[in-house]
Amino acid sequence: MSILELQRVSKVYGEGDTEVDALTDIDLSVNRGSLVAIMGPSGSGKSTLLTIAGSLEEPTSGDVIIDGARVRGMSRNDKARLRRRTVGYVFQDFNLLAGLTAVENVSLPLELDGIPMKKARSKGMAALEGLGLADRAESYPDQLSGGERQRVAIARAVVGERSLLLADEPSGALDSVNGESVMRMILTACHGGVAAVVVTHDAKLASWADRVVFLRDGQAVDETLPPPSPEELLNPDVPKPSLS
Amino acid sequence: MTDVLDRIDRRPPDGGMPARRAVTRWAWRLLRREWRQQLLILLLITIAIAVTTVGVGVSTNTPLSTYVGFGTAHDLGTFQNNSATTTQKIDSWRALYGRLDVIDNEAVTVPGSVNTFDLRSQNPNGPYGKPLLTLVAGHFPKSASQVAVTSGVASLFNLHVGSVWHATGVARTVVGVVENPLNLLDEFALVLPGQVANPTNVTVLFDATRLAKGTSNVITPADVSKGNLLNPQTISIVLVTMTMLLIALVSIAGFTVLAQRRLRSIGMLGALGATDKDIRLVVRANGVFVGLIGALVGFVIGFVAWLAYRPTLESSAHHVVGALQLPWIVIVVAMALAVAATYFASTRPARAMTRISLVAALAGRPAAPKQLRRSAVPGIIFGVAAFFLLGVAGARGGNGGSGSLAIVLGFVTLTVAVVLLAPFLLTVLNRFSRSAPLAIRMAMRDLARYRARSGAALGAISVGVLIAMVVIIASAARFGNVLDYAGPNMASTQMIIYTSNGPYGPGGPGNAGAGNGAPAKSIATMALDAHSIAHDLGSHSVVTLENTSATLQHAAPGRSFSGPVFVATPQLLKAFGIKQSSIGPTTDVLTMRPGFAAITQMQLVYGNYFSGSKGGPITGPTAWPCPKIDCLANPSIQQMPSLPAGTSTPNTIVTEYAVHHLGLQPITAGWLIQTPVPLSAAQLSGARATAAADGMSIETKSTIPTSATIIDWATLAGILLALGILAMSIGLIRSETAGDLRILSATGASSRTRRSLTAATAGALALIGAVVGTLAAYLAMIGFSRTSALDGLHSLTSVPVANLLMILVAMPIVATVVAWIAAWRDPKGISGQVV
Ligand SMILES: Nc1ncnc2c1ncn2[C@@H]1O[C@H](COP(=O)(O)OP(=O)(O)O)[C@@H](O)[C@H]1O
Ligand SMILES: [Mg+2]
């Protein structure tokens, strides 16, 4: 079942002389449990793709369908609810809200969705435990290392019944060991049934994906199906990637 | 699956209470982390509420002495005796107005002294007079042979509960100690009604909804305050209103900066699925928290200060003041207003937050500054309206009811005008800077183009300066008045010891029966003691002050003459280095008050002038020219700058020539003592004790601030406020064009250019704020004085030039220099901390 579907999505920034075609006619479908990596040079439209896929921005043309619902025409409140319930983001360098502990950061989307504090908190704890971060639950963001922050952000992105994880260079600011552990976590989330789209520059990390989309000047130039990784071979539960 | 859907659907569609709570909690945490950035707002509110708490506490507990006798009554009638006509009149009032409280007083002279006390009959449970009488010990008299006395009377006659007292002609047993809690100086002996045989004063307290025509011997508190233009009440209402507006403006500027700093976090909150309502709530909750904290801290500080000041107040106000005897409603309203001000100030930045796209917010990209093309017309209309409203206030004397309303409305309208008009001066400044260096030109162009961006900060600076300037101009005008001389104060090395003949004693000027001085022997004793006090203080300069019945009067509308008029004795002239030859042969009055000699319609009144007329307090104009009996119209007044300047010192004196040709009788009023070093509190209380033993009183430098003190503090406060607002918002104002700066740097512009840009921006805002605030203050004061009968336009001529220069010139320069020094930091830092 397709969690995210982009249909001929284009995005134009500015107008007249300063017009930039950030994305041109992008089609993409991501199924439950699958991991799609996006690669491409700087300025090729990767971030734009993610923000549009996550309803943070409107495409100039084309349609975005998240979990069966068409984003176009939704009210701001409906989009906010969609983000609370379905979409989780992880950004490169700024994710956690200062002033809230790790567990409060993780349970925040649940509370924003009307789940009482205690219950949201216990769900947040569970998510942190699942990612091996239980001991950091009461730490504030500035007491966490870069890798820990990204992992807390992933926990927040998947907490509750979220089904779509969008990560924009989540390991971009991390060393290779930490970067790998972050990717591994995203993969774990996918194994749990989450559909993930991850922007990365690291070919090795991209190779873990079910599919890699290459962008150049806003256009998808290549889509590859990487060979099955050792993990996939070991884990027959992972759904086989499919090209739409 | 249906189970999951079910669960999902039971959640409130907008997150409901849990979401509100989570967002509010986060706002609170952010405030705890970043309170320093809101320090200016917090400080302003804290100070405002603390000052309000103490101020209203002191002012409501310090009624004008003339109010004191009212008790809880609205009307106060007086009679000089208890003749049949008096009784008849009182009975008719009772028929007209219902309940009455009749208090009989008979002035009784203390044998061998000039002091008097009252033999008084008063119902301890009277409907209106109850607050004027409390029992300290024993009980109230129950029979004609019983009396209760004040502790002053008790010590004067060495009485205690149980003693038998003969002093009032009748033998009475002292059964209690009483006091007038509203006036601890009120010394009396309380007897049963009907026991005061020959009252010299019968006071009738009552509430008349409508006074019958032709009742001339009745006054109301409003009558008492009529001559008192701009009473403290009006001033505090205006100050509170202006302060709240200022807090709102500073808060708008501050919260805009804050929202900017939190832009990325707020973007993140939106990305997590917070609704617009929640995002606005973050900013609004912050506003409410800041208001609440400031109000609570301010109240606590104010209350502690009040408790600390209360004993001093009790002794200076001469009445008992309860610890909780505060006008709570006023305080609670002020606190609520502070919270409301910050809440409403936060709504604009809150709405702005939901107008920028989430992606821009996440990237820390502020919305592009708005270009403003607004007309100056609304601002001008508000300015004109303010001018006329203040004119109405001036005509009404700014007093009570519609007068206060007009003055408050006037200032609110003026504030709106200032906020609307200040940005237009940016355009003017831009036009002037056409040929300035690049950085300055850029700064001015940006300021002019994006006026909306700096609007709140500029408005706040202007209003801050406006308040400071109004205080400065008003006090300069008030203190510059040579008739109703209000300052400066006596020096800390000066002391005046008054005999009971002094200007404040029963034989002083303006009081009936001048000249009935104490026995000569008594004066000699007092002189001896005065000199011994001087000796103890190490003083070698004791000037005897002599008094006559003469005083000055201004027979025209406006303020009347105030201050003592002593005699220019040879000793006094010598003490101040005035040669007899420098005095004109026919000069009647010498004065140091500048410009006093030029005032027309002055008259020197003396003798039985006052007792001859209708009596009572003389307010407003009197007949001109006055009848030749006991009055000299147009006395010859000569300016004599070497006379001392203190309000109670001999700054205005009658010459011996006048004393002779008017046949005045000089009597010793007191001694002016100059000490080599400032007087200590211990020396003062020692001197006071010695003086009191002789029935003398002492005056020294009072704690009331002089005009110079008020003006200097107002100047300082205005400047600090303006600089604080600039410090708070200049980063934001420049950061929004940080892109320009980066391009500038890329094209090789030095850090010098960046610093010039910031410095020019700060300087321009400070200058325009100062100019607009000052102009608005003069507009207000001209509008008010134009129609004011008491202080006409001429009162505005005493301009505090140094203070004007401080605000108009020094403040912008300081702003420029500080901004230049502080601008070495990259302004980009403002876009929010990265976590
Ligand atoms: N808000 C915006 N306004 C104008 N142009 C933009 C905006 N956001 C992105 N762009 C442009 O769109 C293109 C794609 O940007 P982006 O999606 O950030 O690329 P990537 O993430 O691959 O580096 C770039 O040319 C960028 O300059
Ligand atoms: Mg990018």
mmCIF file of N, CA, C and O in Angstrom, chain B residues 53-54 299-309:
data_model
loop_
_atom_site.group_PDB
_atom_site.id
_atom_site.type_symbol
_atom_site.label_atom_id
_atom_site.label_comp_id
_atom_site.label_asym_id
_atom_site.label_seq_id
_atom_site.Cartn_x
_atom_site.Cartn_y
_atom_site.Cartn_z
ATOM 1 N N THR B 53 2.247 50.467 43.587
ATOM 2 C CA THR B 53 1.858 49.963 44.907
ATOM 3 C C THR B 53 2.237 50.959 45.995
ATOM 4 O O THR B 53 1.402 51.352 46.819
ATOM 5 N N VAL B 54 3.505 51.371 45.985
ATOM 6 C CA VAL B 54 3.947 52.313 47.017
ATOM 7 C C VAL B 54 3.251 53.663 46.830
ATOM 8 O O VAL B 54 2.743 54.260 47.781
ATOM 9 N N PHE B 299 4.809 43.784 42.517
ATOM 10 C CA PHE B 299 3.943 43.935 43.690
ATOM 11 C C PHE B 299 4.696 43.569 44.967
ATOM 12 O O PHE B 299 4.619 44.282 45.973
ATOM 13 N N VAL B 300 5.431 42.437 44.927
ATOM 14 C CA VAL B 300 6.151 42.007 46.130
ATOM 15 C C VAL B 300 7.161 43.082 46.549
ATOM 16 O O VAL B 300 7.212 43.495 47.713
ATOM 17 N N ILE B 301 7.930 43.575 45.573
ATOM 18 C CA ILE B 301 8.915 44.617 45.896
ATOM 19 C C ILE B 301 8.206 45.856 46.443
ATOM 20 O O ILE B 301 8.597 46.436 47.460
ATOM 21 N N GLY B 302 7.125 46.235 45.747
ATOM 22 C CA GLY B 302 6.386 47.412 46.181
ATOM 23 C C GLY B 302 5.826 47.240 47.585
ATOM 24 O O GLY B 302 5.875 48.150 48.412
ATOM 25 N N PHE B 303 5.302 46.048 47.863
ATOM 26 C CA PHE B 303 4.678 45.805 49.172
ATOM 27 C C PHE B 303 5.732 45.844 50.278
ATOM 28 O O PHE B 303 5.508 46.443 51.337
ATOM 29 N N VAL B 304 6.894 45.229 50.006
ATOM 30 C CA VAL B 304 7.968 45.260 51.004
ATOM 31 C C VAL B 304 8.409 46.709 51.244
ATOM 32 O O VAL B 304 8.572 47.145 52.387
ATOM 33 N N ALA B 305 8.541 47.460 50.148
ATOM 34 C CA ALA B 305 8.935 48.864 50.289
ATOM 35 C C ALA B 305 7.882 49.632 51.086
ATOM 36 O O ALA B 305 8.197 50.480 51.930
ATOM 37 N N TRP B 306 6.626 49.302 50.819
ATOM 38 C CA TRP B 306 5.517 49.951 51.536
ATOM 39 C C TRP B 306 5.615 49.657 53.030
ATOM 40 O O TRP B 306 5.494 50.565 53.865
ATOM 41 N N LEU B 307 5.854 48.374 53.361
ATOM 42 C CA LEU B 307 5.963 48.014 54.773
ATOM 43 C C LEU B 307 7.125 48.760 55.422
ATOM 44 O O LEU B 307 7.035 49.215 56.561
ATOM 45 N N ALA B 308 8.230 48.888 54.662
ATOM 46 C CA ALA B 308 9.399 49.563 55.213
ATOM 47 C C ALA B 308 9.135 51.056 55.394
ATOM 48 O O ALA B 308 9.631 51.683 56.329
ATOM 49 N N TYR B 309 8.338 51.617 54.487
ATOM 50 C CA TYR B 309 8.120 53.067 54.512
ATOM 51 C C TYR B 309 6.999 53.463 55.464
ATOM 52 O O TYR B 309 6.910 54.610 55.893
#
